[in-house]
Coordinates of C-alpha atoms and ligand atoms in Angstrom, one line a residue:
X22 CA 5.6 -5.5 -24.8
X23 CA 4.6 -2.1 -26.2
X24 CA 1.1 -0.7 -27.4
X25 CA 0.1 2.4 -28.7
X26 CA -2.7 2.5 -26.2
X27 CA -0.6 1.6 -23.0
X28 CA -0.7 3.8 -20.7
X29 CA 1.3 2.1 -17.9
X30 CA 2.9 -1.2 -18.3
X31 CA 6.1 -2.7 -16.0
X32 CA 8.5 -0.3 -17.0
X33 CA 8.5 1.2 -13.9
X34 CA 7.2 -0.6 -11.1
X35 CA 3.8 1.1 -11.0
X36 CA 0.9 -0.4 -9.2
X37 CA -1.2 -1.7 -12.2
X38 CA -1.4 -2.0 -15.6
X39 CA -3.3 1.1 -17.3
X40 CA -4.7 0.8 -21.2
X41 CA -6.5 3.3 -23.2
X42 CA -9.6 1.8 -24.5
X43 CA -11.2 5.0 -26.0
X44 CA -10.2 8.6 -25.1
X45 CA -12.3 9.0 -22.2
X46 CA -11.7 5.9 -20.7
X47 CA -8.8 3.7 -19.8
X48 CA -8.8 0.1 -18.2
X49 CA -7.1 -0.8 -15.1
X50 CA -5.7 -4.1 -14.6
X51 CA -3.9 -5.9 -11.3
X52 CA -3.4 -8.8 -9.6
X53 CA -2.5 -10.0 -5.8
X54 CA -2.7 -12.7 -3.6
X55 CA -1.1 -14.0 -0.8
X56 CA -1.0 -16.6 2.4
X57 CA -3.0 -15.5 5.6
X58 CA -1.4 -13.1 7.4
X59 CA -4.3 -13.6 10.3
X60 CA -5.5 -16.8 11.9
X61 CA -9.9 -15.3 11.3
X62 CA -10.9 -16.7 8.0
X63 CA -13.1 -13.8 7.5
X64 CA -10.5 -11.3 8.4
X65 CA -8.0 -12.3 6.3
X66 CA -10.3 -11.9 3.3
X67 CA -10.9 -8.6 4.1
X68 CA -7.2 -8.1 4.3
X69 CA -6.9 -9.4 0.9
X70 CA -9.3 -7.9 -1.0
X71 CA -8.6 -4.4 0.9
X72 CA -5.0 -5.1 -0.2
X73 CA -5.7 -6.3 -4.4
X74 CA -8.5 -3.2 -4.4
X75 CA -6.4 -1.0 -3.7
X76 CA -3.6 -0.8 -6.6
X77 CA -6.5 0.5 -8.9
X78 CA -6.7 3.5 -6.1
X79 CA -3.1 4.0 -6.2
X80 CA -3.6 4.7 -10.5
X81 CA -6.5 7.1 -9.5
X82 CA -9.0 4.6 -10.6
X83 CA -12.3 3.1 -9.5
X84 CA -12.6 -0.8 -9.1
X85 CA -15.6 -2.1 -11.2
X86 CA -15.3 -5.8 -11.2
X87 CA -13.1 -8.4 -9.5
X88 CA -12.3 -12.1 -9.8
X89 CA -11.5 -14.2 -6.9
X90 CA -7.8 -16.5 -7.1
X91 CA -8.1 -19.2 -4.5
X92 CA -5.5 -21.9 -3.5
X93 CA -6.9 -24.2 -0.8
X94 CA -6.5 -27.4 0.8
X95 CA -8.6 -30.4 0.9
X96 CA -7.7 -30.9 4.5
X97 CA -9.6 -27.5 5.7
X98 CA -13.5 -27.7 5.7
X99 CA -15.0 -25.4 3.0
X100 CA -16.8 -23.1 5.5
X101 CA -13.2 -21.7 6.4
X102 CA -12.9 -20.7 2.5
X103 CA -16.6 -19.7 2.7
X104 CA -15.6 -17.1 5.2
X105 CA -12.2 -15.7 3.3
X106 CA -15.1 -15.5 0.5
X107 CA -17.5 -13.3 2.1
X108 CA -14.7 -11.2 4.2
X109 CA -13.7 -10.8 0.5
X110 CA -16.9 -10.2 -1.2
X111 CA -17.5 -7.6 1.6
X112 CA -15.0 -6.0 0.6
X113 CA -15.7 -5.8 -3.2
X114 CA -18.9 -4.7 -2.1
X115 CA -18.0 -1.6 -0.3
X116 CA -15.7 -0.7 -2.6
X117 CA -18.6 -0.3 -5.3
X118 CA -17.6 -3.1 -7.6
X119 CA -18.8 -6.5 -8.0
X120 CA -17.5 -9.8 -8.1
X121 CA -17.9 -11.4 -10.9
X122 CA -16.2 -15.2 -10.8
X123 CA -13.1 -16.7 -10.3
X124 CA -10.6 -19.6 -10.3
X125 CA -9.2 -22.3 -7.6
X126 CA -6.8 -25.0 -7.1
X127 CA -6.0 -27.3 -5.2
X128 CA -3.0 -26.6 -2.2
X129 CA -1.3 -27.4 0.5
X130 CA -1.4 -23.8 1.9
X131 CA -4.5 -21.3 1.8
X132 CA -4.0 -18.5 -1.0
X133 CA -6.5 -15.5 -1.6
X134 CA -6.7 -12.7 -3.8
X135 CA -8.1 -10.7 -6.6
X136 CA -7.6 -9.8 -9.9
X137 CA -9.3 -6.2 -10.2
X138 CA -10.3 -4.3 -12.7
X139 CA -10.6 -0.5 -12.9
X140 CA -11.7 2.4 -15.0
X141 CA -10.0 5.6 -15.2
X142 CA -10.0 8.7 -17.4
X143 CA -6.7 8.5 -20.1
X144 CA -5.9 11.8 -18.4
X145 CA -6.4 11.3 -14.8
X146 CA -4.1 8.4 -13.9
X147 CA -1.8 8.6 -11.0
X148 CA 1.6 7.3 -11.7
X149 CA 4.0 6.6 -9.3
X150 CA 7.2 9.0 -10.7
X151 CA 6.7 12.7 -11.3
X152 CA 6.9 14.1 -8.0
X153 CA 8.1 18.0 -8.5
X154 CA 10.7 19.7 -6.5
X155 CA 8.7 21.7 -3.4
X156 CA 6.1 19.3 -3.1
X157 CA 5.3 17.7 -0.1
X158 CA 4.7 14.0 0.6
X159 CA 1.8 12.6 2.5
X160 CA 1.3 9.0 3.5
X161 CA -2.0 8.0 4.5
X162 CA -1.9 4.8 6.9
X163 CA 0.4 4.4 10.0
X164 CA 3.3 1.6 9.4
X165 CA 4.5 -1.2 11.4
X166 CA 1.6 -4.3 9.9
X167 CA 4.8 -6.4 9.2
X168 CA 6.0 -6.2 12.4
X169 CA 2.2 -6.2 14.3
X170 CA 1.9 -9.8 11.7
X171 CA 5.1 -11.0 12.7
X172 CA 3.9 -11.1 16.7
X173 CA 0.8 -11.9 15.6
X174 CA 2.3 -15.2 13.9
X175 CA 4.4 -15.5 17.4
X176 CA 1.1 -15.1 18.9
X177 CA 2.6 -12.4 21.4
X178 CA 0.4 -9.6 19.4
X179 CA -1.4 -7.3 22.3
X180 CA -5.1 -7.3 21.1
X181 CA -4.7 -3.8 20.8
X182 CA -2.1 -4.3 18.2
X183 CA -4.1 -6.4 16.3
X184 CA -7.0 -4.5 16.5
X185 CA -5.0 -1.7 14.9
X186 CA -3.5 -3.5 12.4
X187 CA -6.7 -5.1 11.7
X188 CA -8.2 -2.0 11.2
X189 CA -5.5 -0.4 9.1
X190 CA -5.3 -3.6 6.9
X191 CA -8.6 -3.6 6.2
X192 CA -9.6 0.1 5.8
X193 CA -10.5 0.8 2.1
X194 CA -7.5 3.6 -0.1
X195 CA -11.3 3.9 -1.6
X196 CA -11.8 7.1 1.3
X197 CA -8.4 8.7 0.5
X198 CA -8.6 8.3 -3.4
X199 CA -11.8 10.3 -3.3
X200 CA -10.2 13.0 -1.3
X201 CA -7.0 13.2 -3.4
X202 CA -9.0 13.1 -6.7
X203 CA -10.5 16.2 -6.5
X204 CA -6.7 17.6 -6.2
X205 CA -3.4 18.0 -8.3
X206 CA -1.5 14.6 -8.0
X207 CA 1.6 14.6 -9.2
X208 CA 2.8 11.1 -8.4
X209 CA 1.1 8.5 -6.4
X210 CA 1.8 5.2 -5.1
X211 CA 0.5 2.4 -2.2
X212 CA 2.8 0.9 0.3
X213 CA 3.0 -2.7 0.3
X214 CA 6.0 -5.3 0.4
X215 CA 9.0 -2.7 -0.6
X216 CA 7.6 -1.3 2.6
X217 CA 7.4 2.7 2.7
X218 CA 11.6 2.9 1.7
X219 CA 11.0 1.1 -0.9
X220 CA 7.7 2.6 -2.6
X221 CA 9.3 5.7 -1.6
X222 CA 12.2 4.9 -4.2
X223 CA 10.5 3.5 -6.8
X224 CA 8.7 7.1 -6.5
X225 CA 11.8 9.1 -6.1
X226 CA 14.1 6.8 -9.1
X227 CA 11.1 7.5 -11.5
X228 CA 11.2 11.4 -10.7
X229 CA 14.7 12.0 -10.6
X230 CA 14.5 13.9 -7.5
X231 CA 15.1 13.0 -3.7
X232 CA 12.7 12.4 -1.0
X233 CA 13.2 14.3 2.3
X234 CA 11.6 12.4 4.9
X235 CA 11.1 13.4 8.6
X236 CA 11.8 11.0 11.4
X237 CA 8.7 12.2 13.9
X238 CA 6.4 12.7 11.7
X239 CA 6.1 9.3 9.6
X240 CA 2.8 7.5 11.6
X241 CA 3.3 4.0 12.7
X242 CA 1.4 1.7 15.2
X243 CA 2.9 2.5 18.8
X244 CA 3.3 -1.5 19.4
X245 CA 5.5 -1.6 16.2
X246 CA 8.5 0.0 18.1
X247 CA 8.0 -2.2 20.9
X248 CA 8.3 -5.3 18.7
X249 CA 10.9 -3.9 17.1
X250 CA 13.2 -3.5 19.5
X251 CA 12.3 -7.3 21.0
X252 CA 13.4 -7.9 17.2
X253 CA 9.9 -9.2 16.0
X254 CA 10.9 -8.1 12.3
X255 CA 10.0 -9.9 9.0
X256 CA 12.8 -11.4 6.4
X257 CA 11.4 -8.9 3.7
X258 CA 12.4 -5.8 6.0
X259 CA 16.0 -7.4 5.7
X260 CA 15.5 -7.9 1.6
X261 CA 13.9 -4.2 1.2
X262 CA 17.1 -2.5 3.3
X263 CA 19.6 -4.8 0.8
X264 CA 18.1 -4.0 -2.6
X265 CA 18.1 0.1 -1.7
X266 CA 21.8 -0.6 -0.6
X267 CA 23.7 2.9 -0.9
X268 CA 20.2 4.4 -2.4
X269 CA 19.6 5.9 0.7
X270 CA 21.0 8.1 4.1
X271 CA 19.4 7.7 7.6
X272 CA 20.5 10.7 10.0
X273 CA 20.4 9.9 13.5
X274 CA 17.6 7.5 13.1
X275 CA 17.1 4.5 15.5
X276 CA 16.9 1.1 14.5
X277 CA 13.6 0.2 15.8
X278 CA 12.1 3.5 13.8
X279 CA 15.0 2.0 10.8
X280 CA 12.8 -1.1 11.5
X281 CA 9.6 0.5 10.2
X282 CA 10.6 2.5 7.3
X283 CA 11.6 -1.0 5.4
X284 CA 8.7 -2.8 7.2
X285 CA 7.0 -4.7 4.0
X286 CA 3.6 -3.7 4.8
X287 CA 0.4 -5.5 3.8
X288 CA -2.6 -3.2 2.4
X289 CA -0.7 -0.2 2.9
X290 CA -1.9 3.4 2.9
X291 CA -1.8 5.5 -0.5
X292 CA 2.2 7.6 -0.4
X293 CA 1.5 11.0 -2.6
X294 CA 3.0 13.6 -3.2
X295 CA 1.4 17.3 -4.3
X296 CA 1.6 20.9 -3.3
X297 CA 1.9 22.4 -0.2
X298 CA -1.0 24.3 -0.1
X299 CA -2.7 21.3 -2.1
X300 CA -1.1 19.4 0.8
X301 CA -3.1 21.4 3.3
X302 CA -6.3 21.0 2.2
X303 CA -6.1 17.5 1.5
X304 CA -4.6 17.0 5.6
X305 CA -7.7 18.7 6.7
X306 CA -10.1 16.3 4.6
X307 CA -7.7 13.5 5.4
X308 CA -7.9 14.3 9.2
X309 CA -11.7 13.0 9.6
X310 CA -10.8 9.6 8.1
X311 CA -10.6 6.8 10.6
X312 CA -6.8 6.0 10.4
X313 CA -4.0 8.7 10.2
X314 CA -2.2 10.2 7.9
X315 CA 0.3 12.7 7.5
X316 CA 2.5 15.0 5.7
X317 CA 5.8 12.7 6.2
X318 CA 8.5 14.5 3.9
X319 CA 9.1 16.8 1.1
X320 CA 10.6 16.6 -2.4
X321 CA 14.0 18.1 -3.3
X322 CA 16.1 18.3 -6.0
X323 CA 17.9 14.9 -7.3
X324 CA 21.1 14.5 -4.5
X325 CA 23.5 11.6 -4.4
X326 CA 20.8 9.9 -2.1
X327 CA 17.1 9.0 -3.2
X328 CA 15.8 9.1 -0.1
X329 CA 16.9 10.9 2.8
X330 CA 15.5 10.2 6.6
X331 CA 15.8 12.8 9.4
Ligands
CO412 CO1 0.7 -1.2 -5.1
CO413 CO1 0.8 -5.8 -5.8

């Protein structure tokens, strides 16, 4: 499909869908839902909506109204999807937009998610390709929620974990995006399912340059390597490493740590990229947010290898 006035549409993987209404504003358009990744009804719609907001961060937008998507089953009592509701709602709410409606259906397993949508300025949307040679790349939420929801699910989750993951999943882009947008962006992204290897290829492929990325430095939840190494890993890590077969080179790095770089991750942190002195400012801003981030790489120029880990 093309448009004149289509600012981002599939071509490549971005976040959401971007159109120019008029020439100081642009729509922003996406869509997520998914099956509970927590057994607290309330938690999980946090999780969700967290997650569906925060594509229209990831374009450098602000959210202004959502729709709920529902599947449920008849089976459950409708307090449980009361509770996804307001966890959701809650969400919407701090977020600054509103909700504004909705559709459900009927099914044998709980569903929940949002259709957002955002405004932007036609100039000031965030893509995710055009990261420039020199640039340094910062990731803004530790890794490892696959592998946390996977013990979770084998209920062998510490309730530290889970408190962590918790927390990450449902901490708001909303904080970072403000920080980044009063900076020089040249490419951003959020990690989700592709997990970071993934995102980070999408953002490399679209950029034509290769991402540097260092070993100690990428954040992840301390229970994920422990997990990891009992083998606690989700199917998608498995998918992500296939697609990016020969896409990418790993120097020296162990498998649990291999483990978390293709962990699909759910309501990810926002992956950037910028200049290095850009890159410093926004780490000291960054630093007083509630969950960590951190310069995890750098951008050189295109190699044989989109991505490399060391
Ligand atoms: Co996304
Ligand atoms: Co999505």
């Amino acid at each position: 499909m093309e448009d004149d006035n289509l600012i981002v549409g599939i071509e490549t993987s971005d976040d959401a869908a971007v159109y120019k209404l008029s020439e100081d504003i642009a729509t922003i358009q996406t869509l997520d839902f998914f099956t509970p990744v927590v057994d607290d009804p309330y938690t999980f719609g946090q999780i969700a909506a967290t997650n569906s907001l925060s594509d229209v961060y990831a374009m450098g937008g602000k959210p202004v109204v959502a729709l709920n998507i529902v599947c449920f089953p008849n089976c459950l009592s409708i307090d449980i999807l009361g509770e996804i509701l307001k966890g959701g709602a809650d969400k919407v709410l701090e977020s600054g937009a509103v909700v504004v409606g909705g559709h459900s259906v009927q099914d044998d397993e709980p569903k929940y998610g949002l259709s957002v949508t955002g405004v932007v300025h036609p100039n000031k949307v965030l893509k995710n390709c055009g990261c420039k040679e020199g640039e340094v790349i910062i990731l803004t939420k530790p890794l490892g929620t696959g592998i946390i929801n996977t013990a979770i699910k084998g209920e062998i989750a510490s309730e530290s974990a889970y408190n962590e993951a918790v927390k990450i999943m449902t901490t708001l882009n909303k904080y970072a995006a403000e920080i980044i947008s009063e900076h020089s962006i040249s490419a951003c992204t959020d990690v989700t399912g592709f997990g970071l290897m993934g995102h980070g290829y999408e953002m490399a492929s679209g950029s034509k340059v290769t991402l540097k990325l260092y070993k100690d430095k990428i954040p992840y939840i301390g229970e994920a390597k422990e997990y990891a190494d009992m083998g606690l890993v989700p199917a998608g890590s498995y998918s992500n490493r296939e697609h990016l077969n020969g896409k990418y080179q790993l120097n020296n790095v162990d498998s649990w740590m291999e483990d978390i770089l293709f962990d699909p991750q759910t309501s990810g942190g926002l992956l950037f990229s910028c200049s290095k002195e850009d890159g410093k400012i926004i780490m000291d801003k960054l630093q007083k947010l509630s969950v960590s981030s951190a310069i995890i790489g750098e951008v050189l120029p295109m190699g044989d290898k989109y991505i490399i880990v060391e």
